[in-house]
Each structure stands twice: as C-alpha cells, then as structure tokens.
Amino acid sequence: MTPTTTDRAEASASRDATRLYPTKNDLPEAARLEEIELLNQRLADCIDLQTQCKQAHWNVKGPAFIALHKLFDEINEEVEEYVDLLAERIVQLGGIAEGTVGVVAERSTLVDYPLGLSTGAEHVAALSDALAMFGRTVRVGIEEMNELEDADSADILTEISRGVDKWLWFVEAHQQGA
Ligand SMILES: [Fe+2]
C-alpha cells in the first residue's frame, strides 16, 4: 500500500521522538535529544527569516530601491549559511534536521511578514523587526546550549547572533541619521 501523507507524518513524528542516529560523538544522549529539539526550533525561525529577506528583496520600491534590494539579498545569503550551520549541527548530534516548508510554517515563532509592504521605510521596519526577533531567540538558544554543556552548539548560535546583530545595524541605519 502506498503510504499516505498522514502515515508519513506519523512515521516521521515517531522517529523523531524515539531515536537518534548512532554516533561516536561523546555528548550525552539525553542532552543531544534536547539540543536537537531546541535547535530544530531555531532552524524553523531561521528558515522563516530567510524567506522574509527574499520577500523584502523582491518587493521593496522607492528611491532607495537598489541599495535595499541588494542589502536584503546579501542578508538572505548569509542567513542561508546560518540555516545550514543549524541544520548540519542537528544531524551531527544524531538528529533529523526538520526544515520543510510545512514544519517551518507550523513551528516558526517569527511574526508573518506582511505582504502589502511597498516603501523602503516599510520594509526596513518589518525586516528589522524580524532580525531583532530572531536575534532574541538565538540568544535564548545560547543560554540553553550552555545549560546543556554543549559549547559547540552555543558557539554556532553565538556566530549566528553576532551576524544577525550586524545585519540589524545595516538595516536600522536606514532609519537613523535623519
Ligand atoms: Fe534577486
């Protein structure tokens, strides 16, 4: 019998909940299970952020068009690297990186990017909100990884939050200095 969508969803849910891929990584299994769940949450937020950068890149209009169009794509490219860092860390820990559109839509904690935005000021406001929100969740993640004594995951999240802070500066600078 061909598996239905529901069968597949159930199969993947039970696999996620009950088992890790074997690894010689010496981090304790219980900690890795928690880390995988927490990192998958950050992964969903990060993929959502990436789509929001593209949404801004495509739709921005006005006198600052070319600067913002290019900046938003530059941010998108770096956020894509953060997505990869998170997803591959999850797999290194023996987990499954859960990065499908369906999972992200359900799991992301970011506010949905408004579709009707047009001006540079509107996109700067919306994307700086998204970057700030994501930066906050990543910093929470650093604390969580420190508590679980996973210095490497904390380091990855620190690298990401450092980058996000830089991009927040680049975007917010458009609202300042007037
Ligand atoms: Fe483009």
Tab-separated table of C-alpha atoms and ligand atoms in Angstrom:
chain	number	residue	atom	x	y	z
A	1	MET	CA	0.000	0.000	0.000
A	2	THR	CA	1.279	3.491	-0.824
A	3	PRO	CA	1.882	5.460	2.362
A	4	THR	CA	-0.433	8.436	2.769
A	5	THR	CA	0.707	11.880	3.862
A	6	THR	CA	-0.637	11.144	7.331
A	7	ASP	CA	1.255	7.832	7.512
A	8	ARG	CA	4.436	9.613	6.544
A	9	ALA	CA	3.862	12.375	9.094
A	10	GLU	CA	3.205	9.802	11.830
A	11	ALA	CA	6.252	7.795	10.835
A	12	SER	CA	8.471	10.857	10.957
A	13	ALA	CA	6.983	12.039	14.270
A	14	SER	CA	7.618	8.685	15.947
A	15	ARG	CA	11.137	8.507	14.531
A	16	ASP	CA	11.913	11.990	15.855
A	17	ALA	CA	10.575	11.202	19.293
A	18	THR	CA	12.182	7.852	19.856
A	19	ARG	CA	15.569	7.574	18.298
A	20	LEU	CA	18.826	9.141	17.416
A	21	TYR	CA	21.152	8.012	14.698
A	22	PRO	CA	24.135	6.294	16.283
A	23	THR	CA	27.235	8.434	16.608
A	24	LYS	CA	30.551	8.268	18.424
A	25	ASN	CA	30.016	11.880	19.475
A	26	ASP	CA	30.574	11.841	23.240
A	27	LEU	CA	27.929	14.408	24.205
A	28	PRO	CA	25.395	12.593	26.422
A	29	GLU	CA	22.418	11.172	24.560
A	30	ALA	CA	19.826	12.851	26.799
A	31	ALA	CA	21.439	16.230	26.220
A	32	ARG	CA	21.668	15.633	22.469
A	33	LEU	CA	17.948	14.833	22.316
A	34	GLU	CA	17.123	18.147	23.996
A	35	GLU	CA	19.603	20.047	21.854
A	36	ILE	CA	18.146	18.604	18.658
A	37	GLU	CA	14.645	19.701	19.628
A	38	LEU	CA	15.794	23.201	20.596
A	39	LEU	CA	17.983	23.603	17.508
A	40	ASN	CA	15.129	22.480	15.248
A	41	GLN	CA	13.071	25.298	16.739
A	42	ARG	CA	15.807	27.812	15.881
A	43	LEU	CA	16.130	26.222	12.424
A	44	ALA	CA	12.446	26.905	11.717
A	45	ASP	CA	12.851	30.532	12.811
A	46	CYS	CA	15.972	30.898	10.668
A	47	ILE	CA	14.349	29.477	7.510
A	48	ASP	CA	11.386	31.783	8.096
A	49	LEU	CA	13.798	34.733	8.421
A	50	GLN	CA	15.458	33.766	5.146
A	51	THR	CA	12.140	33.780	3.286
A	52	GLN	CA	11.363	37.184	4.825
A	53	CYS	CA	14.649	38.600	3.480
A	54	LYS	CA	13.698	37.437	-0.008
A	55	GLN	CA	10.185	38.825	0.369
A	56	ALA	CA	11.722	42.236	1.171
A	57	HIS	CA	14.342	41.901	-1.616
A	58	TRP	CA	11.672	41.258	-4.249
A	59	ASN	CA	9.055	43.791	-3.230
A	60	VAL	CA	10.854	46.890	-1.982
A	61	LYS	CA	10.242	50.070	-4.021
A	62	GLY	CA	11.187	53.734	-3.861
A	63	PRO	CA	14.268	55.978	-4.109
A	64	ALA	CA	16.468	53.630	-2.038
A	65	PHE	CA	15.412	50.652	-4.167
A	66	ILE	CA	18.771	49.477	-5.415
A	67	ALA	CA	20.580	49.824	-2.078
A	68	LEU	CA	17.868	47.987	-0.153
A	69	HIS	CA	17.247	45.405	-2.896
A	70	LYS	CA	20.948	44.459	-2.780
A	71	LEU	CA	21.242	44.645	1.012
A	72	PHE	CA	18.218	42.389	1.569
A	73	ASP	CA	19.682	39.783	-0.787
A	74	GLU	CA	23.060	39.967	0.924
A	75	ILE	CA	21.339	39.307	4.248
A	76	ASN	CA	19.385	36.429	2.682
A	77	GLU	CA	22.619	34.806	1.513
A	78	GLU	CA	24.191	34.962	4.935
A	79	VAL	CA	21.020	33.779	6.658
A	80	GLU	CA	21.083	30.776	4.307
A	81	GLU	CA	24.520	29.955	5.769
A	82	TYR	CA	23.057	30.163	9.282
A	83	VAL	CA	20.305	27.752	8.186
A	84	ASP	CA	22.957	25.302	7.026
A	85	LEU	CA	25.003	25.645	10.208
A	86	LEU	CA	21.951	24.863	12.346
A	87	ALA	CA	20.647	22.005	10.190
A	88	GLU	CA	24.027	20.303	9.955
A	89	ARG	CA	24.670	20.678	13.696
A	90	ILE	CA	21.359	18.854	14.317
A	91	VAL	CA	22.481	15.998	12.073
A	92	GLN	CA	25.937	15.889	13.700
A	93	LEU	CA	24.164	15.345	17.032
A	94	GLY	CA	22.384	12.295	15.556
A	95	GLY	CA	19.105	14.053	14.834
A	96	ILE	CA	16.978	14.840	11.820
A	97	ALA	CA	17.020	18.418	10.546
A	98	GLU	CA	13.360	19.352	10.128
A	99	GLY	CA	13.403	22.096	7.508
A	100	THR	CA	10.399	21.573	5.268
A	101	VAL	CA	8.060	24.459	4.485
A	102	GLY	CA	5.247	22.657	6.323
A	103	VAL	CA	7.249	22.257	9.527
A	104	VAL	CA	8.581	25.810	9.350
A	105	ALA	CA	5.097	27.274	8.878
A	106	GLU	CA	3.881	25.408	11.950
A	107	ARG	CA	6.913	25.930	14.163
A	108	SER	CA	8.356	29.380	13.447
A	109	THR	CA	7.983	31.889	16.263
A	110	LEU	CA	8.526	34.898	13.966
A	111	VAL	CA	5.630	37.125	13.010
A	112	ASP	CA	4.480	36.502	9.417
A	113	TYR	CA	5.989	39.044	7.006
A	114	PRO	CA	3.244	41.467	5.885
A	115	LEU	CA	2.512	41.054	2.166
A	116	GLY	CA	1.288	44.585	1.410
A	117	LEU	CA	4.520	46.484	2.148
A	118	SER	CA	5.986	48.718	-0.537
A	119	THR	CA	8.286	51.545	0.554
A	120	GLY	CA	11.835	51.206	1.766
A	121	ALA	CA	10.805	52.510	5.185
A	122	GLU	CA	8.104	49.835	5.484
A	123	HIS	CA	10.467	47.004	4.561
A	124	VAL	CA	13.235	48.395	6.794
A	125	ALA	CA	10.775	48.447	9.710
A	126	ALA	CA	9.488	44.926	9.016
A	127	LEU	CA	12.848	43.277	8.359
A	128	SER	CA	14.490	44.956	11.355
A	129	ASP	CA	11.617	43.593	13.477
A	130	ALA	CA	12.247	40.092	12.102
A	131	LEU	CA	16.023	40.313	12.629
A	132	ALA	CA	15.562	41.584	16.186
A	133	MET	CA	13.031	38.856	16.998
A	134	PHE	CA	15.301	36.175	15.588
A	135	GLY	CA	18.337	37.620	17.403
A	136	ARG	CA	16.449	37.364	20.688
A	137	THR	CA	15.522	33.700	20.133
A	138	VAL	CA	19.119	32.863	19.168
A	139	ARG	CA	20.423	34.459	22.362
A	140	VAL	CA	17.933	32.368	24.352
A	141	GLY	CA	19.347	29.388	22.435
A	142	ILE	CA	22.907	30.229	23.529
A	143	GLU	CA	21.789	30.076	27.172
A	144	GLU	CA	20.016	26.767	26.552
A	145	MET	CA	23.114	25.216	24.949
A	146	ASN	CA	25.309	26.492	27.784
A	147	GLU	CA	22.972	24.845	30.300
A	148	LEU	CA	23.211	21.595	28.329
A	149	GLU	CA	27.017	21.957	28.290
A	150	ASP	CA	27.196	21.897	24.502
A	151	ALA	CA	29.832	24.571	23.872
A	152	ASP	CA	29.892	23.892	20.133
A	153	SER	CA	26.178	24.474	19.569
A	154	ALA	CA	26.446	27.583	21.773
A	155	ASP	CA	29.351	28.719	19.601
A	156	ILE	CA	27.336	28.227	16.401
A	157	LEU	CA	24.451	30.213	17.866
A	158	THR	CA	26.890	32.907	19.021
A	159	GLU	CA	28.289	33.192	15.498
A	160	ILE	CA	24.741	33.498	14.168
A	161	SER	CA	23.655	36.115	16.707
A	162	ARG	CA	26.806	38.128	16.036
A	163	GLY	CA	25.944	38.143	12.319
A	164	VAL	CA	22.299	38.977	12.941
A	165	ASP	CA	23.300	41.934	15.118
A	166	LYS	CA	25.450	43.224	12.266
A	167	TRP	CA	22.581	42.918	9.774
A	168	LEU	CA	20.216	44.601	12.209
A	169	TRP	CA	22.646	47.533	12.315
A	170	PHE	CA	22.825	47.650	8.494
A	171	VAL	CA	19.027	47.719	8.219
A	172	GLU	CA	18.322	50.051	11.160
A	173	ALA	CA	20.912	52.587	9.908
A	174	HIS	CA	18.321	53.477	7.238
A	175	GLN	CA	16.034	54.758	9.997
A	176	GLN	CA	18.771	56.785	11.693
A	177	GLY	CA	20.865	59.856	10.934
A	178	ALA	CA	17.996	61.909	9.513
B	1	FE	FE	17.177	38.556	-6.742
